[in-house]
PDB file of C-alpha atoms in Angstrom:
ATOM      1  CA  UNK A   1     104.877 104.636 116.369  1.00 93.00           C
ATOM      2  CA  UNK A   2     103.013 104.959 113.084  1.00 96.00           C
ATOM      3  CA  UNK A   3     100.354 102.630 111.758  1.00 97.00           C
ATOM      4  CA  UNK A   4     101.936 101.689 108.436  1.00 98.00           C
ATOM      5  CA  UNK A   5     105.406 101.917 106.992  1.00 98.00           C
ATOM      6  CA  UNK A   6     105.662 101.426 103.252  1.00 97.00           C
ATOM      7  CA  UNK A   7     109.170 100.529 102.148  1.00 95.00           C
ATOM      8  CA  UNK A   8     109.574 101.674  98.552  1.00 93.00           C
ATOM      9  CA  UNK A   9     108.167 104.736  96.812  1.00 94.00           C
ATOM     10  CA  UNK A  10     107.370 103.392  93.358  1.00 93.00           C
ATOM     11  CA  UNK A  11     103.875 102.783  91.938  1.00 94.00           C
ATOM     12  CA  UNK A  12     103.155  99.784  94.212  1.00 95.00           C
ATOM     13  CA  UNK A  13     104.254 101.514  97.399  1.00 96.00           C
ATOM     14  CA  UNK A  14     102.545 104.812  96.643  1.00 97.00           C
ATOM     15  CA  UNK A  15      99.315 103.057  95.677  1.00 97.00           C
ATOM     16  CA  UNK A  16      99.357 101.282  99.037  1.00 98.00           C
ATOM     17  CA  UNK A  17     100.059 104.567 100.816  1.00 98.00           C
ATOM     18  CA  UNK A  18      97.058 106.235  99.159  1.00 98.00           C
ATOM     19  CA  UNK A  19      94.767 103.548 100.578  1.00 98.00           C
ATOM     20  CA  UNK A  20      96.204 103.388 104.077  1.00 98.00           C
ATOM     21  CA  UNK A  21      96.486 107.161 104.497  1.00 97.00           C
ATOM     22  CA  UNK A  22      92.969 107.708 103.174  1.00 97.00           C
ATOM     23  CA  UNK A  23      91.777 105.185 105.764  1.00 97.00           C
ATOM     24  CA  UNK A  24      93.156 107.548 108.411  1.00 96.00           C
ATOM     25  CA  UNK A  25      96.141 105.336 109.212  1.00 97.00           C
ATOM     26  CA  UNK A  26      99.337 107.237 109.915  1.00 97.00           C
ATOM     27  CA  UNK A  27     101.491 106.240 106.954  1.00 98.00           C
ATOM     28  CA  UNK A  28     105.207 106.702 106.372  1.00 98.00           C
ATOM     29  CA  UNK A  29     106.801 105.952 102.999  1.00 97.00           C
ATOM     30  CA  UNK A  30     110.542 105.309 103.075  1.00 96.00           C
ATOM     31  CA  UNK A  31     112.188 105.561  99.677  1.00 92.00           C
ATOM     32  CA  UNK A  32     115.847 106.071  98.867  1.00 83.00           C
ATOM     33  CA  UNK A  33     115.047 107.476  95.395  1.00 77.00           C
ATOM     34  CA  UNK A  34     115.813 106.115  91.972  1.00 63.00           C
ATOM     35  CA  UNK A  35     113.893 103.018  90.950  1.00 66.00           C
ATOM     36  CA  UNK A  36     113.010 101.366  87.672  1.00 65.00           C
ATOM     37  CA  UNK A  37     109.855 103.379  86.963  1.00 69.00           C
ATOM     38  CA  UNK A  38     111.530 106.769  87.389  1.00 63.00           C
ATOM     39  CA  UNK A  39     114.035 105.836  84.678  1.00 60.00           C
ATOM     40  CA  UNK A  40     111.384 105.246  82.005  1.00 70.00           C
ATOM     41  CA  UNK A  41     111.360 108.205  79.618  1.00 70.00           C
ATOM     42  CA  UNK A  42     108.146 107.322  77.828  1.00 74.00           C
ATOM     43  CA  UNK A  43     105.320 104.886  78.521  1.00 80.00           C
ATOM     44  CA  UNK A  44     102.402 104.619  76.133  1.00 81.00           C
ATOM     45  CA  UNK A  45     100.627 101.545  77.539  1.00 81.00           C
ATOM     46  CA  UNK A  46      99.635 103.099  80.854  1.00 83.00           C
ATOM     47  CA  UNK A  47      95.872 103.367  81.211  1.00 82.00           C
ATOM     48  CA  UNK A  48      94.424 106.850  80.768  1.00 89.00           C
ATOM     49  CA  UNK A  49      97.441 108.417  79.016  1.00 86.00           C
ATOM     50  CA  UNK A  50      97.047 107.672  75.286  1.00 88.00           C
ATOM     51  CA  UNK A  51      99.723 110.239  74.433  1.00 87.00           C
ATOM     52  CA  UNK A  52     102.188 108.613  76.817  1.00 84.00           C
ATOM     53  CA  UNK A  53     103.645 109.565  80.174  1.00 86.00           C
ATOM     54  CA  UNK A  54     107.094 109.320  81.727  1.00 86.00           C
ATOM     55  CA  UNK A  55     107.886 107.149  84.709  1.00 83.00           C
ATOM     56  CA  UNK A  56     109.043 110.224  86.593  1.00 89.00           C
ATOM     57  CA  UNK A  57     105.631 111.849  86.178  1.00 91.00           C
ATOM     58  CA  UNK A  58     103.777 108.699  87.238  1.00 91.00           C
ATOM     59  CA  UNK A  59     105.775 108.636  90.476  1.00 92.00           C
ATOM     60  CA  UNK A  60     105.339 112.373  91.041  1.00 93.00           C
ATOM     61  CA  UNK A  61     101.569 112.077  90.640  1.00 95.00           C
ATOM     62  CA  UNK A  62     101.545 109.120  93.033  1.00 95.00           C
ATOM     63  CA  UNK A  63     103.486 111.084  95.636  1.00 96.00           C
ATOM     64  CA  UNK A  64     101.094 114.032  95.340  1.00 97.00           C
ATOM     65  CA  UNK A  65      98.139 111.688  95.711  1.00 97.00           C
ATOM     66  CA  UNK A  66      99.508 109.921  98.787  1.00 97.00           C
ATOM     67  CA  UNK A  67     100.578 113.119 100.568  1.00 97.00           C
ATOM     68  CA  UNK A  68      97.179 114.686  99.851  1.00 98.00           C
ATOM     69  CA  UNK A  69      95.684 112.140 102.247  1.00 97.00           C
ATOM     70  CA  UNK A  70      98.391 112.636 104.841  1.00 97.00           C
ATOM     71  CA  UNK A  71     101.101 110.116 103.996  1.00 98.00           C
ATOM     72  CA  UNK A  72     104.629 111.293 104.748  1.00 98.00           C
ATOM     73  CA  UNK A  73     107.456 110.504 102.324  1.00 97.00           C
ATOM     74  CA  UNK A  74     111.045 110.454 103.507  1.00 96.00           C
ATOM     75  CA  UNK A  75     114.109 109.911 101.317  1.00 94.00           C
ATOM     76  CA  UNK A  76     115.822 107.375 103.519  1.00 90.00           C
ATOM     77  CA  UNK A  77     117.340 103.983 102.803  1.00 85.00           C
ATOM     78  CA  UNK A  78     116.147 101.117 104.969  1.00 87.00           C
ATOM     79  CA  UNK A  79     118.995  99.007 106.341  1.00 79.00           C
ATOM     80  CA  UNK A  80     117.247  96.745 108.864  1.00 83.00           C
ATOM     81  CA  UNK A  81     113.770  95.564 109.809  1.00 90.00           C
ATOM     82  CA  UNK A  82     112.925  93.582 112.937  1.00 88.00           C
ATOM     83  CA  UNK A  83     109.746  92.035 114.314  1.00 90.00           C
ATOM     84  CA  UNK A  84     109.610  93.227 117.928  1.00 88.00           C
ATOM     85  CA  UNK A  85     106.829  91.429 119.776  1.00 82.00           C
ATOM     86  CA  UNK A  86     103.891  92.469 117.631  1.00 80.00           C
ATOM     87  CA  UNK A  87     105.251  95.599 115.984  1.00 91.00           C
ATOM     88  CA  UNK A  88     108.053  96.332 113.544  1.00 95.00           C
ATOM     89  CA  UNK A  89     111.229  98.330 114.023  1.00 94.00           C
ATOM     90  CA  UNK A  90     112.559  99.841 110.807  1.00 92.00           C
ATOM     91  CA  UNK A  91     116.057 101.272 110.855  1.00 88.00           C
ATOM     92  CA  UNK A  92     117.257 103.594 108.094  1.00 88.00           C
ATOM     93  CA  UNK A  93     120.568 105.287 107.415  1.00 81.00           C
ATOM     94  CA  UNK A  94     119.135 108.352 109.205  1.00 86.00           C
ATOM     95  CA  UNK A  95     116.692 107.258 111.895  1.00 91.00           C
ATOM     96  CA  UNK A  96     114.612 104.479 113.436  1.00 93.00           C
ATOM     97  CA  UNK A  97     110.836 104.027 113.226  1.00 96.00           C
ATOM     98  CA  UNK A  98     108.165 101.681 114.565  1.00 96.00           C
ATOM     99  CA  UNK A  99     104.965 100.546 112.872  1.00 97.00           C
ATOM    100  CA  UNK A 100     102.016  98.216 113.384  1.00 96.00           C
ATOM    101  CA  UNK A 101     102.190  96.939 109.802  1.00 97.00           C
ATOM    102  CA  UNK A 102     104.456  96.929 106.763  1.00 97.00           C
ATOM    103  CA  UNK A 103     104.063  96.998 103.009  1.00 97.00           C
ATOM    104  CA  UNK A 104     107.217  95.924 101.174  1.00 96.00           C
ATOM    105  CA  UNK A 105     107.410  97.470  97.707  1.00 94.00           C
ATOM    106  CA  UNK A 106     111.123  97.803  97.067  1.00 91.00           C
ATOM    107  CA  UNK A 107     110.905  96.818  93.404  1.00 86.00           C
ATOM    108  CA  UNK A 108     113.481  94.768  91.534  1.00 75.00           C
ATOM    109  CA  UNK A 109     116.676  95.839  89.842  1.00 70.00           C
ATOM    110  CA  UNK A 110     117.433  94.052  86.620  1.00 74.00           C
ATOM    111  CA  UNK A 111     120.621  92.114  86.067  1.00 81.00           C
ATOM    112  CA  UNK A 112     122.706  93.749  83.349  1.00 87.00           C
ATOM    113  CA  UNK A 113     124.741  91.696  80.873  1.00 91.00           C
ATOM    114  CA  UNK A 114     128.529  91.705  80.740  1.00 91.00           C
ATOM    115  CA  UNK A 115     128.574  93.514  77.404  1.00 95.00           C
ATOM    116  CA  UNK A 116     130.561  96.684  76.796  1.00 94.00           C
ATOM    117  CA  UNK A 117     128.571  99.904  76.265  1.00 94.00           C
ATOM    118  CA  UNK A 118     125.199  98.244  76.911  1.00 93.00           C
ATOM    119  CA  UNK A 119     124.220 100.867  79.504  1.00 91.00           C
ATOM    120  CA  UNK A 120     124.828 103.670  77.013  1.00 92.00           C
ATOM    121  CA  UNK A 121     122.068 102.359  74.761  1.00 94.00           C
ATOM    122  CA  UNK A 122     119.422 101.735  77.387  1.00 89.00           C
ATOM    123  CA  UNK A 123     116.292 103.420  76.080  1.00 86.00           C
ATOM    124  CA  UNK A 124     117.951 103.783  72.680  1.00 92.00           C
ATOM    125  CA  UNK A 125     117.676 100.177  71.558  1.00 95.00           C
ATOM    126  CA  UNK A 126     118.457  98.248  74.755  1.00 95.00           C
ATOM    127  CA  UNK A 127     115.420  97.276  76.822  1.00 91.00           C
ATOM    128  CA  UNK A 128     114.702  95.140  79.874  1.00 86.00           C
ATOM    129  CA  UNK A 129     111.005  94.644  79.120  1.00 82.00           C
ATOM    130  CA  UNK A 130     109.615  92.925  76.028  1.00 86.00           C
ATOM    131  CA  UNK A 131     106.053  93.552  77.178  1.00 78.00           C
ATOM    132  CA  UNK A 132     106.798  97.278  77.388  1.00 78.00           C
ATOM    133  CA  UNK A 133     108.887  97.921  74.290  1.00 87.00           C
ATOM    134  CA  UNK A 134     108.406  95.182  71.682  1.00 91.00           C
ATOM    135  CA  UNK A 135     105.750  97.301  69.992  1.00 90.00           C
ATOM    136  CA  UNK A 136     108.421  99.787  68.911  1.00 93.00           C
ATOM    137  CA  UNK A 137     110.324  97.105  66.986  1.00 96.00           C
ATOM    138  CA  UNK A 138     107.619  95.746  64.731  1.00 96.00           C
ATOM    139  CA  UNK A 139     109.112  94.076  61.637  1.00 97.00           C
ATOM    140  CA  UNK A 140     112.624  95.062  62.728  1.00 97.00           C
ATOM    141  CA  UNK A 141     115.606  92.869  63.681  1.00 97.00           C
ATOM    142  CA  UNK A 142     115.919  92.205  67.408  1.00 98.00           C
ATOM    143  CA  UNK A 143     117.846  89.945  69.778  1.00 98.00           C
ATOM    144  CA  UNK A 144     117.415  88.631  73.303  1.00 97.00           C
ATOM    145  CA  UNK A 145     120.355  88.269  75.699  1.00 97.00           C
ATOM    146  CA  UNK A 146     119.981  85.268  77.979  1.00 94.00           C
ATOM    147  CA  UNK A 147     120.478  81.528  78.114  1.00 93.00           C
ATOM    148  CA  UNK A 148     117.506  80.089  80.008  1.00 90.00           C
ATOM    149  CA  UNK A 149     113.736  79.783  79.989  1.00 88.00           C
ATOM    150  CA  UNK A 150     113.229  83.495  80.598  1.00 85.00           C
ATOM    151  CA  UNK A 151     115.162  84.384  77.450  1.00 91.00           C
ATOM    152  CA  UNK A 152     113.371  81.731  75.408  1.00 93.00           C
ATOM    153  CA  UNK A 153     109.955  82.980  76.498  1.00 89.00           C
ATOM    154  CA  UNK A 154     110.872  86.589  75.741  1.00 90.00           C
ATOM    155  CA  UNK A 155     112.080  85.586  72.263  1.00 95.00           C
ATOM    156  CA  UNK A 156     108.813  83.761  71.587  1.00 95.00           C
ATOM    157  CA  UNK A 157     106.848  86.800  72.723  1.00 92.00           C
ATOM    158  CA  UNK A 158     108.812  88.993  70.315  1.00 96.00           C
ATOM    159  CA  UNK A 159     107.595  86.826  67.438  1.00 97.00           C
ATOM    160  CA  UNK A 160     104.213  88.510  67.837  1.00 95.00           C
ATOM    161  CA  UNK A 161     105.882  91.692  66.594  1.00 96.00           C
ATOM    162  CA  UNK A 162     108.671  90.622  64.252  1.00 97.00           C
ATOM    163  CA  UNK A 163     109.965  87.492  62.535  1.00 96.00           C
ATOM    164  CA  UNK A 164     113.601  88.593  62.836  1.00 97.00           C
ATOM    165  CA  UNK A 165     114.498  87.322  66.320  1.00 98.00           C
ATOM    166  CA  UNK A 166     117.625  85.660  67.665  1.00 98.00           C
ATOM    167  CA  UNK A 167     118.883  84.643  71.106  1.00 98.00           C
ATOM    168  CA  UNK A 168     122.377  85.565  72.303  1.00 97.00           C
ATOM    169  CA  UNK A 169     123.635  83.493  75.236  1.00 97.00           C
ATOM    170  CA  UNK A 170     126.822  85.558  75.552  1.00 96.00           C
ATOM    171  CA  UNK A 171     129.073  82.535  75.886  1.00 95.00           C
ATOM    172  CA  UNK A 172     126.830  80.478  78.166  1.00 95.00           C
ATOM    173  CA  UNK A 173     125.331  77.135  77.244  1.00 95.00           C
ATOM    174  CA  UNK A 174     121.693  77.404  76.167  1.00 95.00           C
ATOM    175  CA  UNK A 175     119.708  75.870  79.021  1.00 91.00           C
ATOM    176  CA  UNK A 176     116.033  76.349  78.175  1.00 90.00           C
ATOM    177  CA  UNK A 177     113.542  73.533  78.652  1.00 90.00           C
ATOM    178  CA  UNK A 178     113.315  71.187  75.637  1.00 93.00           C
ATOM    179  CA  UNK A 179     109.755  72.305  74.850  1.00 92.00           C
ATOM    180  CA  UNK A 180     110.803  75.945  74.642  1.00 92.00           C
ATOM    181  CA  UNK A 181     113.914  75.093  72.627  1.00 95.00           C
ATOM    182  CA  UNK A 182     111.750  73.128  70.159  1.00 96.00           C
ATOM    183  CA  UNK A 183     109.393  76.077  69.750  1.00 95.00           C
ATOM    184  CA  UNK A 184     112.333  78.366  68.984  1.00 97.00           C
ATOM    185  CA  UNK A 185     113.553  75.937  66.319  1.00 96.00           C
ATOM    186  CA  UNK A 186     110.051  75.703  64.829  1.00 97.00           C
ATOM    187  CA  UNK A 187     110.053  79.478  64.382  1.00 97.00           C
ATOM    188  CA  UNK A 188     113.620  79.542  63.046  1.00 96.00           C
ATOM    189  CA  UNK A 189     114.901  81.603  65.986  1.00 97.00           C
ATOM    190  CA  UNK A 190     118.686  81.317  65.871  1.00 97.00           C
ATOM    191  CA  UNK A 191     120.522  80.706  69.159  1.00 97.00           C
ATOM    192  CA  UNK A 192     124.035  82.164  69.104  1.00 97.00           C
ATOM    193  CA  UNK A 193     126.317  80.973  71.905  1.00 96.00           C
ATOM    194  CA  UNK A 194     129.411  83.029  70.988  1.00 96.00           C
ATOM    195  CA  UNK A 195     130.428  85.665  73.572  1.00 96.00           C
ATOM    196  CA  UNK A 196     129.291  89.219  72.850  1.00 96.00           C
ATOM    197  CA  UNK A 197     131.986  91.888  72.924  1.00 96.00           C
ATOM    198  CA  UNK A 198     129.991  95.113  72.662  1.00 96.00           C
ATOM    199  CA  UNK A 199     126.995  96.921  71.244  1.00 97.00           C
ATOM    200  CA  UNK A 200     127.385  99.822  68.832  1.00 96.00           C
ATOM    201  CA  UNK A 201     125.544 102.408  66.770  1.00 95.00           C
ATOM    202  CA  UNK A 202     125.295 106.129  66.155  1.00 92.00           C
ATOM    203  CA  UNK A 203     122.399 107.728  68.056  1.00 91.00           C
ATOM    204  CA  UNK A 204     120.510 104.428  68.362  1.00 95.00           C
ATOM    205  CA  UNK A 205     121.575 100.795  68.660  1.00 97.00           C
ATOM    206  CA  UNK A 206     122.521  99.375  65.264  1.00 96.00           C
ATOM    207  CA  UNK A 207     124.528  96.222  65.880  1.00 96.00           C
ATOM    208  CA  UNK A 208     125.907  93.666  68.285  1.00 97.00           C
ATOM    209  CA  UNK A 209     129.576  92.783  67.854  1.00 97.00           C
ATOM    210  CA  UNK A 210     130.682  89.296  68.862  1.00 96.00           C
ATOM    211  CA  UNK A 211     134.073  88.612  70.357  1.00 95.00           C
ATOM    212  CA  UNK A 212     134.963  86.822  67.107  1.00 94.00           C
ATOM    213  CA  UNK A 213     134.561  90.140  65.301  1.00 94.00           C
ATOM    214  CA  UNK A 214     131.298  89.193  63.592  1.00 95.00           C
ATOM    215  CA  UNK A 215     128.728  92.008  63.554  1.00 96.00           C
ATOM    216  CA  UNK A 216     124.987  91.305  63.785  1.00 97.00           C
ATOM    217  CA  UNK A 217     122.597  94.055  62.804  1.00 97.00           C
ATOM    218  CA  UNK A 218     119.835  94.614  65.367  1.00 97.00           C
ATOM    219  CA  UNK A 219     117.582  97.560  66.174  1.00 97.00           C
ATOM    220  CA  UNK A 220     116.516  96.209  69.554  1.00 97.00           C
ATOM    221  CA  UNK A 221     118.320  94.213  72.227  1.00 97.00           C
ATOM    222  CA  UNK A 222     116.190  92.784  75.052  1.00 95.00           C
ATOM    223  CA  UNK A 223     117.963  91.689  78.220  1.00 93.00           C
ATOM    224  CA  UNK A 224     116.422  88.578  79.819  1.00 89.00           C
ATOM    225  CA  UNK A 225     118.811  87.539  82.577  1.00 86.00           C
ATOM    226  CA  UNK A 226     116.284  87.696  85.387  1.00 70.00           C
ATOM    227  CA  UNK A 227     115.723  90.240  88.114  1.00 62.00           C
ATOM    228  CA  UNK A 228     117.748  90.738  91.270  1.00 55.00           C
ATOM    229  CA  UNK A 229     114.972  91.315  93.800  1.00 55.00           C
ATOM    230  CA  UNK A 230     115.305  93.590  96.825  1.00 62.00           C
ATOM    231  CA  UNK A 231     114.677  90.737  99.253  1.00 68.00           C
ATOM    232  CA  UNK A 232     117.288  91.409 101.928  1.00 73.00           C
ATOM    233  CA  UNK A 233     114.708  93.010 104.202  1.00 77.00           C
ATOM    234  CA  UNK A 234     112.364  90.070 103.795  1.00 79.00           C
ATOM    235  CA  UNK A 235     115.134  87.620 104.631  1.00 78.00           C
ATOM    236  CA  UNK A 236     115.665  89.252 108.035  1.00 78.00           C
ATOM    237  CA  UNK A 237     111.973  88.614 108.769  1.00 87.00           C
ATOM    238  CA  UNK A 238     112.176  84.997 107.597  1.00 87.00           C
ATOM    239  CA  UNK A 239     109.888  85.485 104.599  1.00 89.00           C
ATOM    240  CA  UNK A 240     110.516  82.796 101.952  1.00 89.00           C
ATOM    241  CA  UNK A 241     111.376  83.533  98.332  1.00 83.00           C
ATOM    242  CA  UNK A 242     110.687  82.010  94.936  1.00 81.00           C
ATOM    243  CA  UNK A 243     114.043  82.509  93.253  1.00 73.00           C
ATOM    244  CA  UNK A 244     114.787  86.250  93.287  1.00 75.00           C
ATOM    245  CA  UNK A 245     111.219  87.180  94.207  1.00 83.00           C
ATOM    246  CA  UNK A 246     109.287  87.372  97.445  1.00 88.00           C
ATOM    247  CA  UNK A 247     106.611  84.721  97.981  1.00 90.00           C
ATOM    248  CA  UNK A 248     103.137  86.136  98.624  1.00 93.00           C
ATOM    249  CA  UNK A 249      99.608  84.761  98.761  1.00 94.00           C
ATOM    250  CA  UNK A 250      96.738  85.938  96.566  1.00 93.00           C
ATOM    251  CA  UNK A 251      95.990  88.757  99.006  1.00 94.00           C
ATOM    252  CA  UNK A 252      99.637  89.959  98.823  1.00 95.00           C
ATOM    253  CA  UNK A 253     100.302  88.716 102.360  1.00 95.00           C
ATOM    254  CA  UNK A 254     103.606  87.178 103.389  1.00 94.00           C
ATOM    255  CA  UNK A 255     104.223  84.490 105.993  1.00 93.00           C
ATOM    256  CA  UNK A 256     104.653  87.209 108.654  1.00 93.00           C
ATOM    257  CA  UNK A 257     101.462  88.694 110.131  1.00 94.00           C
ATOM    258  CA  UNK A 258     100.771  92.270 109.008  1.00 95.00           C
ATOM    259  CA  UNK A 259     103.563  92.254 106.441  1.00 96.00           C
ATOM    260  CA  UNK A 260     102.367  92.525 102.844  1.00 97.00           C
ATOM    261  CA  UNK A 261     104.329  92.895  99.620  1.00 96.00           C
ATOM    262  CA  UNK A 262     103.515  94.213  96.154  1.00 95.00           C
ATOM    263  CA  UNK A 263     104.998  95.139  92.807  1.00 92.00           C
ATOM    264  CA  UNK A 264     108.117  93.911  91.022  1.00 88.00           C
ATOM    265  CA  UNK A 265     109.470  92.489  94.282  1.00 89.00           C
ATOM    266  CA  UNK A 266     106.897  89.708  93.968  1.00 90.00           C
ATOM    267  CA  UNK A 267     107.606  88.858  90.306  1.00 83.00           C
ATOM    268  CA  UNK A 268     104.680  88.526  87.913  1.00 78.00           C
ATOM    269  CA  UNK A 269     104.243  90.761  84.870  1.00 75.00           C
ATOM    270  CA  UNK A 270     106.386  93.605  86.240  1.00 77.00           C
ATOM    271  CA  UNK A 271     104.115  96.264  84.766  1.00 87.00           C
ATOM    272  CA  UNK A 272     103.274  99.599  86.383  1.00 90.00           C
ATOM    273  CA  UNK A 273      99.545  98.947  86.139  1.00 90.00           C
ATOM    274  CA  UNK A 274      99.961  95.569  87.837  1.00 92.00           C
ATOM    275  CA  UNK A 275     102.082  97.083  90.598  1.00 93.00           C
ATOM    276  CA  UNK A 276      99.462  99.731  91.331  1.00 95.00           C
ATOM    277  CA  UNK A 277      96.757  97.096  91.672  1.00 95.00           C
ATOM    278  CA  UNK A 278      98.908  94.909  93.899  1.00 96.00           C
ATOM    279  CA  UNK A 279      99.720  97.891  96.098  1.00 97.00           C
ATOM    280  CA  UNK A 280      96.010  98.572  96.526  1.00 97.00           C
ATOM    281  CA  UNK A 281      95.356  94.904  97.372  1.00 97.00           C
ATOM    282  CA  UNK A 282      98.186  94.862  99.901  1.00 97.00           C
ATOM    283  CA  UNK A 283      96.858  97.980 101.624  1.00 98.00           C
ATOM    284  CA  UNK A 284      93.238  96.827 101.692  1.00 97.00           C
ATOM    285  CA  UNK A 285      94.165  93.495 103.217  1.00 97.00           C
ATOM    286  CA  UNK A 286      96.566  95.050 105.717  1.00 97.00           C
ATOM    287  CA  UNK A 287      93.748  97.345 106.850  1.00 97.00           C
ATOM    288  CA  UNK A 288      91.473  94.327 107.249  1.00 95.00           C
ATOM    289  CA  UNK A 289      94.125  92.596 109.353  1.00 95.00           C
ATOM    290  CA  UNK A 290      94.205  95.648 111.635  1.00 94.00           C
ATOM    291  CA  UNK A 291      90.469  95.198 112.124  1.00 90.00           C
ATOM    292  CA  UNK A 292      90.899  91.495 112.789  1.00 86.00           C
ATOM    293  CA  UNK A 293      88.894  90.504 109.726  1.00 61.00           C
ATOM    294  CA  UNK A 294      89.536  89.202 106.241  1.00 55.00           C
ATOM    295  CA  UNK A 295      88.578  91.044 103.087  1.00 48.00           C
ATOM    296  CA  UNK A 296      85.404  89.595 101.584  1.00 48.00           C
ATOM    297  CA  UNK A 297      84.896  89.658  97.817  1.00 50.00           C
ATOM    298  CA  UNK A 298      81.107  89.833  97.663  1.00 40.00           C
ATOM    299  CA  UNK A 299      81.112  89.194  93.929  1.00 44.00           C
ATOM    300  CA  UNK A 300      82.352  85.659  94.629  1.00 49.00           C
ATOM    301  CA  UNK A 301      79.641  85.138  97.245  1.00 46.00           C
ATOM    302  CA  UNK A 302      76.966  86.024  94.709  1.00 51.00           C
ATOM    303  CA  UNK A 303      78.412  83.753  92.017  1.00 49.00           C
TER     304      UNK A 303
END
């Protein structure tokens, strides 16, 4: 039996592993590979790297950091987790492990739209993160794919960077709250409900083609359909969800003792920097639970 199993080897999971391993807790990170962060070619809003850094390098540095303190990383996919009378049994496609505590950091995969060729332009005009990539489309024509509040909020955020914004519902009825819909109208953001056939361009995205044959020139297409969270493991433990995300308290704890969660799995801003901080919080509070105490923020006591 190990002390801690971290499920997920992205920024949140590796940050947690750094803390638990450095605290001399035997730590095993189970990660099947892939992940959203690894697929990011260039990130220029990550603290300490003004010239930018790739997602792959961020993960590689995190792995080196965690293993330096003794964490073990295994490329195995978790298929089942069970609470067995005070400890946890984690079954993978290759083996079975036991741990005193868990950190869930499986991330979230983003729902892709039913639009031909959209995957071919990911990173070349198609993005799943306004917060990450809107900066690159200042004063350029952009569109958001989605039909609900998430899409409306992303479109409003884009207005900080460009006035040329439209929403494409891809054939669905627009279902944003009236307040958000009114704000879109106030800013002259067009909502187009016609189905989208495909995206097109030479090296970069240049246009969206509707099923009617109409072509709309855009340099950026932001997908806002929501995230499909990796919550299957949590469901087996009876941990509740908020939509596609795992429900956690302020200390990153779940409703199951000694099970904490961090990163995109829990929703929020879905930024690498946020995930790293949440991973640290999850680890610190898990360590406190091992000691039978709660983490005390002494700054609040002095306030």
